[in-house]
PDB file of C-alpha atoms in Angstrom:
ATOM      1  CA  MET A 179      -0.393  -0.166   0.192  1.00 50.00           C
ATOM      2  CA  ILE A 180       1.887   3.745  -1.178  1.00 55.00           C
ATOM      3  CA  THR A 181       1.300   5.908   1.584  1.00 62.00           C
ATOM      4  CA  GLU A 182       0.641   9.631   0.776  1.00 69.00           C
ATOM      5  CA  PHE A 183       3.789  11.199   0.877  1.00 77.00           C
ATOM      6  CA  SER A 184       4.438  14.759   2.802  1.00 82.00           C
ATOM      7  CA  ARG A 185       4.031  17.635  -0.175  1.00 83.00           C
ATOM      8  CA  GLU A 186       7.872  18.256  -0.160  1.00 85.00           C
ATOM      9  CA  PHE A 187       8.536  14.410  -1.004  1.00 88.00           C
ATOM     10  CA  ALA A 188       5.505  14.539  -3.123  1.00 88.00           C
ATOM     11  CA  LEU A 189       6.453  17.090  -5.463  1.00 89.00           C
ATOM     12  CA  LEU A 190      10.300  15.468  -5.045  1.00 90.00           C
ATOM     13  CA  THR A 191       8.910  12.269  -6.827  1.00 91.00           C
ATOM     14  CA  GLU A 192       7.046  13.270  -8.868  1.00 92.00           C
ATOM     15  CA  ARG A 193      10.414  15.005 -10.699  1.00 91.00           C
ATOM     16  CA  PHE A 194      12.108  11.571 -10.052  1.00 92.00           C
ATOM     17  CA  LYS A 195       9.476  10.402 -11.803  1.00 92.00           C
ATOM     18  CA  ASP A 196       9.595  12.158 -14.791  1.00 90.00           C
ATOM     19  CA  TYR A 197      13.709  11.700 -15.108  1.00 89.00           C
ATOM     20  CA  LEU A 198      13.116   7.878 -14.768  1.00 90.00           C
ATOM     21  CA  LEU A 199      10.822   7.876 -17.353  1.00 87.00           C
ATOM     22  CA  PHE A 200      11.752  10.656 -20.563  1.00 84.00           C
ATOM     23  CA  GLU A 201      15.941  11.137 -19.193  1.00 81.00           C
ATOM     24  CA  ARG A 202      16.518   7.165 -18.595  1.00 81.00           C
ATOM     25  CA  GLY A 203      13.784   5.167 -20.762  1.00 77.00           C
ATOM     26  CA  ALA A 204      12.416   3.429 -17.202  1.00 82.00           C
ATOM     27  CA  SER A 205       9.322   1.645 -18.655  1.00 81.00           C
ATOM     28  CA  GLN A 206       6.613   2.505 -16.365  1.00 86.00           C
ATOM     29  CA  ASN A 207       6.493  -0.824 -14.269  1.00 85.00           C
ATOM     30  CA  THR A 208      10.025   0.258 -13.410  1.00 88.00           C
ATOM     31  CA  VAL A 209       8.592   3.683 -12.131  1.00 90.00           C
ATOM     32  CA  LYS A 210       6.102   1.845 -10.554  1.00 90.00           C
ATOM     33  CA  SER A 211       8.565  -0.728  -8.499  1.00 90.00           C
ATOM     34  CA  TYR A 212      10.654   2.534  -7.364  1.00 93.00           C
ATOM     35  CA  MET A 213       7.597   4.481  -6.262  1.00 93.00           C
ATOM     36  CA  SER A 214       6.731   1.043  -3.930  1.00 91.00           C
ATOM     37  CA  ASP A 215       9.996   1.256  -3.073  1.00 91.00           C
ATOM     38  CA  LEU A 216      10.106   5.126  -2.341  1.00 93.00           C
ATOM     39  CA  ASN A 217       7.260   4.120   0.142  1.00 92.00           C
ATOM     40  CA  ALA A 218       9.205   2.160   2.298  1.00 92.00           C
ATOM     41  CA  TRP A 219      11.640   4.782   2.396  1.00 93.00           C
ATOM     42  CA  TYR A 220       9.652   7.243   4.030  1.00 92.00           C
ATOM     43  CA  VAL A 221       8.161   4.798   6.184  1.00 91.00           C
ATOM     44  CA  PHE A 222      10.853   4.083   7.661  1.00 92.00           C
ATOM     45  CA  CYS A 223      12.276   7.938   7.775  1.00 91.00           C
ATOM     46  CA  ARG A 224       8.646   8.395   9.293  1.00 90.00           C
ATOM     47  CA  LYS A 225       9.335   6.426  11.881  1.00 90.00           C
ATOM     48  CA  HIS A 226      12.642   7.272  13.247  1.00 90.00           C
ATOM     49  CA  ASP A 227      11.678  10.971  12.761  1.00 89.00           C
ATOM     50  CA  ALA A 228      14.111  11.638   9.701  1.00 88.00           C
ATOM     51  CA  ALA A 229      14.355  13.643   6.484  1.00 87.00           C
ATOM     52  CA  PRO A 230      13.132  11.602   3.150  1.00 90.00           C
ATOM     53  CA  GLU A 231      14.597  13.624   0.396  1.00 86.00           C
ATOM     54  CA  LYS A 232      18.225  13.920   2.766  1.00 83.00           C
ATOM     55  CA  LEU A 233      19.642  10.727   2.022  1.00 83.00           C
ATOM     56  CA  ASN A 234      21.852  10.510   5.452  1.00 81.00           C
ATOM     57  CA  ALA A 235      24.249   7.672   5.926  1.00 80.00           C
ATOM     58  CA  ASP A 236      23.124   6.442   9.180  1.00 84.00           C
ATOM     59  CA  ALA A 237      19.722   6.650   8.472  1.00 86.00           C
ATOM     60  CA  VAL A 238      19.959   4.898   4.622  1.00 86.00           C
ATOM     61  CA  SER A 239      22.288   1.649   6.484  1.00 87.00           C
ATOM     62  CA  ARG A 240      19.841   1.563   9.478  1.00 89.00           C
ATOM     63  CA  PHE A 241      17.064   0.866   6.622  1.00 90.00           C
ATOM     64  CA  VAL A 242      18.981  -1.053   4.801  1.00 88.00           C
ATOM     65  CA  LEU A 243      19.427  -2.989   8.594  1.00 88.00           C
ATOM     66  CA  GLU A 244      16.239  -2.745   9.864  1.00 91.00           C
ATOM     67  CA  LEU A 245      14.484  -4.999   5.701  1.00 90.00           C
ATOM     68  CA  THR A 246      17.961  -7.312   6.641  1.00 88.00           C
ATOM     69  CA  ALA A 247      16.302  -7.680   9.619  1.00 89.00           C
ATOM     70  CA  ALA A 248      12.591  -7.843   8.786  1.00 89.00           C
ATOM     71  CA  GLY A 249      13.949 -11.337   6.988  1.00 88.00           C
ATOM     72  CA  LYS A 250      13.594  -9.360   3.437  1.00 86.00           C
ATOM     73  CA  ALA A 251      14.984 -11.459   0.162  1.00 84.00           C
ATOM     74  CA  LYS A 252      18.183 -10.255  -0.638  1.00 82.00           C
ATOM     75  CA  SER A 253      16.584  -9.627  -4.153  1.00 81.00           C
ATOM     76  CA  THR A 254      14.722  -7.147  -3.133  1.00 86.00           C
ATOM     77  CA  ILE A 255      17.090  -5.211  -0.746  1.00 87.00           C
ATOM     78  CA  GLN A 256      19.169  -4.863  -3.162  1.00 86.00           C
ATOM     79  CA  ARG A 257      16.375  -3.370  -5.031  1.00 88.00           C
ATOM     80  CA  ASN A 258      16.057  -0.938  -2.687  1.00 89.00           C
ATOM     81  CA  ALA A 259      19.521  -0.144  -2.409  1.00 86.00           C
ATOM     82  CA  ALA A 260      19.806   0.688  -5.976  1.00 86.00           C
ATOM     83  CA  VAL A 261      16.719   2.908  -5.677  1.00 90.00           C
ATOM     84  CA  LEU A 262      18.104   4.484  -3.430  1.00 90.00           C
ATOM     85  CA  ALA A 263      21.145   5.404  -5.043  1.00 86.00           C
ATOM     86  CA  SER A 264      19.317   6.498  -8.280  1.00 89.00           C
ATOM     87  CA  PHE A 265      17.225   8.517  -6.467  1.00 91.00           C
ATOM     88  CA  ALA A 266      20.600  10.146  -4.902  1.00 87.00           C
ATOM     89  CA  HIS A 267      22.219  10.708  -8.323  1.00 86.00           C
ATOM     90  CA  PHE A 268      18.894  11.797  -9.307  1.00 89.00           C
ATOM     91  CA  LEU A 269      19.425  14.685  -6.708  1.00 86.00           C
ATOM     92  CA  VAL A 270      22.548  15.474  -8.166  1.00 84.00           C
ATOM     93  CA  TYR A 271      21.991  15.885 -11.285  1.00 83.00           C
ATOM     94  CA  ASP A 272      18.604  18.084 -10.602  1.00 80.00           C
ATOM     95  CA  GLY A 273      19.892  20.526  -8.883  1.00 79.00           C
ATOM     96  CA  GLU A 274      18.331  19.824  -5.355  1.00 81.00           C
ATOM     97  CA  GLU A 275      21.619  18.251  -4.044  1.00 77.00           C
ATOM     98  CA  SER A 276      25.572  19.904  -5.035  1.00 72.00           C
ATOM     99  CA  HIS A 277      27.468  16.564  -3.834  1.00 72.00           C
ATOM    100  CA  LEU A 278      25.887  12.955  -4.002  1.00 70.00           C
ATOM    101  CA  PRO A 279      26.152  11.726  -0.010  1.00 68.00           C
ATOM    102  CA  LYS A 280      28.686   9.613   1.204  1.00 67.00           C
ATOM    103  CA  LEU A 281      26.816   6.863   1.800  1.00 63.00           C
ATOM    104  CA  ASP A 282      28.474   3.229   3.011  1.00 60.00           C
ATOM    105  CA  GLU A 283      28.438   0.404   0.809  1.00 63.00           C
ATOM    106  CA  LEU A 284      25.396  -0.925  -0.585  1.00 58.00           C
ATOM    107  CA  PRO A 285      24.108  -3.844  -1.165  1.00 59.00           C
ATOM    108  CA  LYS A 286      24.701  -4.569  -4.986  1.00 60.00           C
ATOM    109  CA  ARG A 287      23.778  -5.856  -8.000  1.00 55.00           C
ATOM    110  CA  ASP A 288      25.451  -7.259 -11.000  1.00 52.00           C
ATOM    111  CA  LYS A 289      27.054  -5.062 -13.889  1.00 52.00           C
ATOM    112  CA  LYS A 290      24.597  -4.696 -17.178  1.00 53.00           C
ATOM    113  CA  LEU A 291      26.490  -3.440 -19.879  1.00 48.00           C
ATOM    114  CA  PRO A 292      26.322   0.225 -20.167  1.00 51.00           C
ATOM    115  CA  GLU A 293      23.933   1.624 -22.538  1.00 75.00           C
ATOM    116  CA  VAL A 294      26.599   3.339 -24.997  1.00 82.00           C
ATOM    117  CA  MET A 295      25.735   3.541 -29.495  1.00 87.00           C
ATOM    118  CA  THR A 296      28.293   2.816 -31.458  1.00 87.00           C
ATOM    119  CA  GLU A 297      29.037   5.546 -34.111  1.00 88.00           C
ATOM    120  CA  GLY A 298      27.167   3.679 -36.796  1.00 91.00           C
ATOM    121  CA  GLU A 299      23.928   4.125 -34.343  1.00 92.00           C
ATOM    122  CA  ILE A 300      24.261   7.296 -33.994  1.00 92.00           C
ATOM    123  CA  GLN A 301      24.725   8.199 -37.888  1.00 94.00           C
ATOM    124  CA  ARG A 302      21.835   5.647 -38.933  1.00 95.00           C
ATOM    125  CA  ILE A 303      19.172   7.943 -36.778  1.00 95.00           C
ATOM    126  CA  ILE A 304      20.685  11.073 -38.376  1.00 95.00           C
ATOM    127  CA  ASN A 305      20.115   9.634 -41.702  1.00 96.00           C
ATOM    128  CA  ILE A 306      16.316   8.163 -40.981  1.00 96.00           C
ATOM    129  CA  CYS A 307      15.858  12.498 -40.021  1.00 96.00           C
ATOM    130  CA  GLU A 308      16.893  12.971 -42.932  1.00 93.00           C
ATOM    131  CA  ASP A 309      13.389  13.235 -44.770  1.00 94.00           C
ATOM    132  CA  GLY A 310      12.935  15.798 -46.327  1.00 91.00           C
ATOM    133  CA  THR A 311      10.347  17.151 -43.501  1.00 95.00           C
ATOM    134  CA  ALA A 312      10.851  20.709 -41.188  1.00 95.00           C
ATOM    135  CA  LEU A 313      10.238  17.897 -38.561  1.00 96.00           C
ATOM    136  CA  GLY A 314      12.539  15.957 -40.103  1.00 97.00           C
ATOM    137  CA  LYS A 315      15.294  19.122 -39.560  1.00 96.00           C
ATOM    138  CA  ARG A 316      14.147  20.080 -36.549  1.00 97.00           C
ATOM    139  CA  ASP A 317      15.048  16.064 -35.244  1.00 97.00           C
ATOM    140  CA  ARG A 318      18.270  15.968 -36.827  1.00 97.00           C
ATOM    141  CA  ALA A 319      19.619  19.100 -34.867  1.00 97.00           C
ATOM    142  CA  ILE A 320      18.818  17.706 -31.988  1.00 96.00           C
ATOM    143  CA  VAL A 321      20.169  14.594 -32.566  1.00 95.00           C
ATOM    144  CA  GLU A 322      23.328  16.349 -33.211  1.00 94.00           C
ATOM    145  CA  LEU A 323      23.472  18.767 -30.827  1.00 93.00           C
ATOM    146  CA  ALA A 324      22.942  15.918 -27.792  1.00 91.00           C
ATOM    147  CA  TYR A 325      25.171  13.810 -29.377  1.00 90.00           C
ATOM    148  CA  GLY A 326      27.727  16.975 -30.038  1.00 86.00           C
ATOM    149  CA  THR A 327      27.376  18.642 -26.797  1.00 86.00           C
ATOM    150  CA  GLY A 328      26.598  15.768 -24.219  1.00 84.00           C
ATOM    151  CA  MET A 329      23.747  17.713 -22.875  1.00 86.00           C
ATOM    152  CA  ARG A 330      21.188  16.986 -20.295  1.00 84.00           C
ATOM    153  CA  ALA A 331      17.779  16.491 -21.890  1.00 87.00           C
ATOM    154  CA  SER A 332      16.919  18.870 -20.289  1.00 86.00           C
ATOM    155  CA  GLU A 333      19.253  21.565 -20.946  1.00 89.00           C
ATOM    156  CA  ILE A 334      18.249  21.364 -24.546  1.00 92.00           C
ATOM    157  CA  CYS A 335      14.724  21.521 -23.956  1.00 92.00           C
ATOM    158  CA  ASN A 336      15.131  25.092 -22.772  1.00 92.00           C
ATOM    159  CA  ILE A 337      17.843  26.373 -24.384  1.00 94.00           C
ATOM    160  CA  ALA A 338      17.233  29.691 -25.789  1.00 95.00           C
ATOM    161  CA  LEU A 339      18.255  31.755 -29.193  1.00 95.00           C
ATOM    162  CA  LYS A 340      19.929  34.484 -26.783  1.00 95.00           C
ATOM    163  CA  ASP A 341      22.458  31.753 -25.805  1.00 94.00           C
ATOM    164  CA  ILE A 342      23.817  31.037 -28.761  1.00 94.00           C
ATOM    165  CA  ASP A 343      26.789  32.964 -29.197  1.00 93.00           C
ATOM    166  CA  PHE A 344      28.041  32.895 -33.315  1.00 90.00           C
ATOM    167  CA  GLY A 345      30.317  35.211 -32.818  1.00 89.00           C
ATOM    168  CA  SER A 346      32.577  33.224 -30.797  1.00 89.00           C
ATOM    169  CA  GLY A 347      31.180  29.086 -31.417  1.00 89.00           C
ATOM    170  CA  VAL A 348      30.640  29.255 -27.714  1.00 89.00           C
ATOM    171  CA  LEU A 349      26.710  27.909 -26.435  1.00 89.00           C
ATOM    172  CA  TYR A 350      25.586  28.628 -22.880  1.00 89.00           C
ATOM    173  CA  THR A 351      23.175  26.937 -20.908  1.00 85.00           C
ATOM    174  CA  ARG A 352      22.374  25.917 -16.835  1.00 76.00           C
ATOM    175  CA  GLY A 353      22.384  23.267 -15.729  1.00 62.00           C
ATOM    176  CA  LYS A 354      21.511  22.029 -11.978  1.00 57.00           C
ATOM    177  CA  GLY A 355      21.802  23.996  -9.552  1.00 55.00           C
ATOM    178  CA  SER A 356      21.228  26.993 -12.095  1.00 59.00           C
ATOM    179  CA  LYS A 357      25.059  27.121 -12.530  1.00 68.00           C
ATOM    180  CA  GLU A 358      25.941  28.368 -15.818  1.00 76.00           C
ATOM    181  CA  ARG A 359      28.190  26.437 -18.234  1.00 80.00           C
ATOM    182  CA  SER A 360      29.743  26.660 -21.553  1.00 83.00           C
ATOM    183  CA  ILE A 361      29.955  24.446 -24.464  1.00 84.00           C
ATOM    184  CA  PRO A 362      31.670  24.645 -28.369  1.00 85.00           C
ATOM    185  CA  PHE A 363      29.426  25.158 -30.626  1.00 86.00           C
ATOM    186  CA  VAL A 364      31.260  24.163 -33.903  1.00 86.00           C
ATOM    187  CA  GLY A 365      32.020  22.012 -36.661  1.00 90.00           C
ATOM    188  CA  ALA A 366      29.195  20.285 -38.399  1.00 90.00           C
ATOM    189  CA  VAL A 367      27.004  20.991 -34.991  1.00 91.00           C
ATOM    190  CA  ARG A 368      27.169  24.189 -35.536  1.00 93.00           C
ATOM    191  CA  ARG A 369      26.021  23.959 -39.486  1.00 94.00           C
ATOM    192  CA  ILE A 370      23.218  21.837 -38.345  1.00 95.00           C
ATOM    193  CA  VAL A 371      21.503  24.235 -36.006  1.00 95.00           C
ATOM    194  CA  GLU A 372      22.051  27.209 -37.861  1.00 95.00           C
ATOM    195  CA  ASN A 373      20.524  25.548 -41.065  1.00 95.00           C
ATOM    196  CA  TYR A 374      17.429  24.530 -38.704  1.00 96.00           C
ATOM    197  CA  ILE A 375      17.425  28.106 -37.212  1.00 96.00           C
ATOM    198  CA  GLU A 376      17.505  29.701 -40.684  1.00 96.00           C
ATOM    199  CA  ASP A 377      15.469  27.448 -42.478  1.00 95.00           C
ATOM    200  CA  THR A 378      13.126  25.263 -40.266  1.00 95.00           C
ATOM    201  CA  ARG A 379      12.355  27.097 -37.071  1.00 96.00           C
ATOM    202  CA  PRO A 380      10.510  30.011 -38.728  1.00 95.00           C
ATOM    203  CA  SER A 381       7.659  27.942 -39.650  1.00 94.00           C
ATOM    204  CA  LEU A 382       6.835  26.643 -36.389  1.00 95.00           C
ATOM    205  CA  ASN A 383       7.912  29.320 -34.848  1.00 94.00           C
ATOM    206  CA  ARG A 384       4.332  31.127 -34.627  1.00 89.00           C
ATOM    207  CA  ASP A 385       3.786  32.840 -31.254  1.00 91.00           C
ATOM    208  CA  GLY A 386       7.329  34.083 -31.718  1.00 92.00           C
ATOM    209  CA  LEU A 387       9.033  31.894 -28.574  1.00 95.00           C
ATOM    210  CA  PRO A 388      12.449  32.150 -27.693  1.00 96.00           C
ATOM    211  CA  TRP A 389      13.729  28.131 -26.961  1.00 96.00           C
ATOM    212  CA  LEU A 390      15.384  26.847 -29.652  1.00 97.00           C
ATOM    213  CA  PHE A 391      13.380  23.409 -30.503  1.00 97.00           C
ATOM    214  CA  LEU A 392       9.758  23.784 -30.997  1.00 96.00           C
ATOM    215  CA  SER A 393       7.241  20.813 -31.232  1.00 95.00           C
ATOM    216  CA  ARG A 394       4.906  20.978 -34.243  1.00 93.00           C
ATOM    217  CA  ASN A 395       2.222  22.927 -32.347  1.00 93.00           C
ATOM    218  CA  GLY A 396       5.029  26.116 -32.062  1.00 94.00           C
ATOM    219  CA  GLN A 397       4.650  24.914 -28.468  1.00 94.00           C
ATOM    220  CA  GLN A 398       8.427  24.402 -26.359  1.00 94.00           C
ATOM    221  CA  LEU A 399       9.925  21.543 -25.787  1.00 93.00           C
ATOM    222  CA  GLY A 400       9.290  19.269 -23.129  1.00 90.00           C
ATOM    223  CA  ARG A 401      11.690  16.435 -21.567  1.00 87.00           C
ATOM    224  CA  GLU A 402       8.608  14.009 -22.713  1.00 87.00           C
ATOM    225  CA  MET A 403       7.928  15.116 -26.164  1.00 92.00           C
ATOM    226  CA  LEU A 404      12.389  14.731 -26.253  1.00 91.00           C
ATOM    227  CA  TRP A 405      11.827  11.254 -25.285  1.00 89.00           C
ATOM    228  CA  HIS A 406       9.351  10.471 -28.053  1.00 91.00           C
ATOM    229  CA  ILE A 407      10.890  11.776 -30.886  1.00 94.00           C
ATOM    230  CA  LEU A 408      14.722   9.661 -30.083  1.00 92.00           C
ATOM    231  CA  ARG A 409      12.444   6.919 -29.675  1.00 91.00           C
ATOM    232  CA  LYS A 410      10.732   7.251 -32.504  1.00 94.00           C
ATOM    233  CA  ARG A 411      14.141   8.316 -35.270  1.00 95.00           C
ATOM    234  CA  GLY A 412      15.899   5.264 -32.712  1.00 93.00           C
ATOM    235  CA  GLN A 413      12.939   2.356 -34.134  1.00 93.00           C
ATOM    236  CA  GLU A 414      12.926   3.477 -37.640  1.00 95.00           C
ATOM    237  CA  ALA A 415      16.661   3.051 -37.603  1.00 94.00           C
ATOM    238  CA  GLY A 416      16.152  -0.269 -36.108  1.00 93.00           C
ATOM    239  CA  ILE A 417      18.132   0.362 -33.169  1.00 91.00           C
ATOM    240  CA  SER A 418      17.015  -1.516 -29.254  1.00 86.00           C
ATOM    241  CA  ILE A 419      13.890   0.548 -27.615  1.00 83.00           C
ATOM    242  CA  SER A 420      15.947  -0.206 -24.127  1.00 76.00           C
ATOM    243  CA  ARG A 421      18.822   2.510 -25.422  1.00 78.00           C
ATOM    244  CA  LEU A 422      16.449   4.816 -26.790  1.00 83.00           C
ATOM    245  CA  HIS A 423      16.450   7.836 -24.380  1.00 78.00           C
ATOM    246  CA  PRO A 424      18.516  11.416 -23.980  1.00 72.00           C
ATOM    247  CA  HIS A 425      20.702  10.073 -21.382  1.00 79.00           C
ATOM    248  CA  VAL A 426      22.222   7.888 -23.743  1.00 84.00           C
ATOM    249  CA  LEU A 427      23.167   9.955 -26.321  1.00 86.00           C
ATOM    250  CA  ARG A 428      25.174  11.832 -22.893  1.00 83.00           C
ATOM    251  CA  HIS A 429      26.661   8.834 -22.104  1.00 80.00           C
ATOM    252  CA  THR A 430      27.682   8.160 -25.443  1.00 85.00           C
ATOM    253  CA  PHE A 431      29.228  11.567 -26.360  1.00 82.00           C
ATOM    254  CA  ALA A 432      31.702  11.164 -23.307  1.00 80.00           C
ATOM    255  CA  THR A 433      32.567   7.598 -23.931  1.00 80.00           C
ATOM    256  CA  HIS A 434      33.545   8.829 -27.499  1.00 79.00           C
ATOM    257  CA  LEU A 435      35.297  11.415 -26.489  1.00 79.00           C
ATOM    258  CA  LEU A 436      37.474   9.851 -23.704  1.00 72.00           C
ATOM    259  CA  ARG A 437      37.726   7.215 -26.043  1.00 77.00           C
ATOM    260  CA  ASN A 438      39.493   9.612 -28.112  1.00 72.00           C
ATOM    261  CA  GLY A 439      41.651  11.190 -26.290  1.00 76.00           C
ATOM    262  CA  MET A 440      39.779  13.867 -24.282  1.00 72.00           C
ATOM    263  CA  ASP A 441      41.469  14.076 -21.257  1.00 67.00           C
ATOM    264  CA  GLN A 442      38.408  14.132 -18.274  1.00 63.00           C
ATOM    265  CA  ARG A 443      38.755  16.992 -16.524  1.00 67.00           C
ATOM    266  CA  THR A 444      38.351  18.756 -19.844  1.00 66.00           C
ATOM    267  CA  LEU A 445      34.879  16.131 -19.442  1.00 60.00           C
ATOM    268  CA  GLN A 446      33.680  17.479 -16.463  1.00 62.00           C
ATOM    269  CA  GLU A 447      34.418  20.948 -17.456  1.00 63.00           C
ATOM    270  CA  MET A 448      31.724  20.128 -20.835  1.00 65.00           C
ATOM    271  CA  LEU A 449      29.152  18.029 -18.758  1.00 65.00           C
ATOM    272  CA  GLY A 450      28.436  20.049 -16.172  1.00 61.00           C
ATOM    273  CA  HIS A 451      30.044  17.713 -12.877  1.00 53.00           C
ATOM    274  CA  SER A 452      30.987  18.615  -9.782  1.00 52.00           C
ATOM    275  CA  SER A 453      33.152  16.179  -9.670  1.00 53.00           C
ATOM    276  CA  ILE A 454      36.257  14.438 -11.082  1.00 49.00           C
ATOM    277  CA  LEU A 455      34.665  10.803  -9.770  1.00 51.00           C
ATOM    278  CA  THR A 456      31.057  11.424 -11.505  1.00 51.00           C
ATOM    279  CA  THR A 457      32.850  11.703 -14.582  1.00 51.00           C
ATOM    280  CA  GLN A 458      35.517   8.739 -14.144  1.00 51.00           C
ATOM    281  CA  LYS A 459      32.693   6.537 -15.016  1.00 57.00           C
ATOM    282  CA  TYR A 460      32.830   6.438 -17.881  1.00 54.00           C
ATOM    283  CA  THR A 461      36.679   6.261 -18.079  1.00 53.00           C
ATOM    284  CA  HIS A 462      34.919   2.761 -16.702  1.00 51.00           C
ATOM    285  CA  ILE A 463      32.197   2.481 -19.081  1.00 49.00           C
ATOM    286  CA  ASP A 464      35.158   2.576 -22.262  1.00 48.00           C
ATOM    287  CA  GLU A 465      36.982  -0.294 -20.370  1.00 47.00           C
ATOM    288  CA  GLU A 466      34.455  -2.207 -19.712  1.00 47.00           C
ATOM    289  CA  MET A 467      33.548  -2.779 -23.340  1.00 44.00           C
ATOM    290  CA  ARG A 468      36.713  -3.387 -23.875  1.00 46.00           C
ATOM    291  CA  ASP A 469      36.716  -6.149 -22.032  1.00 47.00           C
ATOM    292  CA  LEU A 470      33.215  -7.371 -23.350  1.00 42.00           C
ATOM    293  CA  TYR A 471      34.245  -7.743 -26.369  1.00 42.00           C
ATOM    294  CA  ASP A 472      37.567  -8.966 -25.370  1.00 46.00           C
ATOM    295  CA  ARG A 473      36.163 -11.700 -23.354  1.00 48.00           C
ATOM    296  CA  TYR A 474      33.347 -12.540 -26.464  1.00 44.00           C
ATOM    297  CA  HIS A 475      34.187 -11.529 -30.099  1.00 42.00           C
ATOM    298  CA  PRO A 476      35.496 -14.307 -31.942  1.00 48.00           C
ATOM    299  CA  ARG A 477      37.821 -12.052 -34.417  1.00 44.00           C
ATOM    300  CA  ALA A 478      38.971 -10.000 -30.693  1.00 41.00           C
ATOM    301  CA  SER A 479      41.955 -12.467 -30.316  1.00 45.00           C
ATOM    302  CA  GLU A 480      42.997 -11.268 -34.018  1.00 43.00           C
ATOM    303  CA  ALA A 481      42.732  -8.264 -34.179  1.00 40.00           C
ATOM    304  CA  THR A 482      44.588  -7.562 -30.405  1.00 40.00           C
ATOM    305  CA  GLU A 483      47.392 -10.200 -32.680  1.00 41.00           C
ATOM    306  CA  GLU A 484      47.913  -7.565 -36.035  1.00 41.00           C
ATOM    307  CA  LYS A 485      47.608  -4.759 -33.551  1.00 39.00           C
ATOM    308  CA  ASN A 486      51.171  -5.508 -31.427  1.00 42.00           C
ATOM    309  CA  GLU A 487      52.816  -6.576 -34.947  1.00 41.00           C
ATOM    310  CA  LEU A 488      51.973  -2.917 -35.975  1.00 36.00           C
ATOM    311  CA  ARG A 489      54.023  -1.303 -33.071  1.00 37.00           C
TER     312      ARG A 489
END
């Protein structure tokens, strides 16, 4: 039975739902499960006079111990811990907290292959957008900007024309906590977005709105619409639905830059991470993907031998 949350926590969980659905691509069933687990956390906090929106390390540890003492299955405890970890990341991502809380080690699930697209898959989505329509040109500009800058979905939806400095080739965005950062706006990304602004956006902008990207009806895009656009174009390109959400483009942007030699500090600035530890996870993603390739791909050993011979 779901408990009625306090007003503050209820508003926070509504934003968390949007984040799960439209930026992480979670299913309705997954979101329902997350809310059930957050309900258990909320009941615990009310019982012990703790603030559920503040993931205090001591409170979280006692919560896990209480679940264990109640005889909950290990998988249930792992799932509850995973939900709290995801909620903690959301609080930082959405600007509620500046840093991840220092929690004691929580029970972990087995690692899954990180969700990152290949360069070929990105190109397939871009090619699908080239259908000669105004919405196709808008969608390509969205994909190019997301993959070319690593911006969050909410940042893409909120960017206005005034945030783009065409003279110096810099784009300004306000991320979590309304902290402004600058992002290079150059090359193919700039060319495609400029073409969209000049040739397509005027036909969508019936009401003189300032936002860069507009809907078919001339309204500002929301995170839900952005998610639908990527899912539609990705499915048309034959890409697995599990990887069709805006945050995957951010993951892909970071992973591809690291793989091609960008240093972590520069990437940290571009992504708007307050801590280098958050950025370093992309190094781990790349290493895990390479390890999995070496382990499972039938031609991996041949590729390694050939590489060694050329040295």
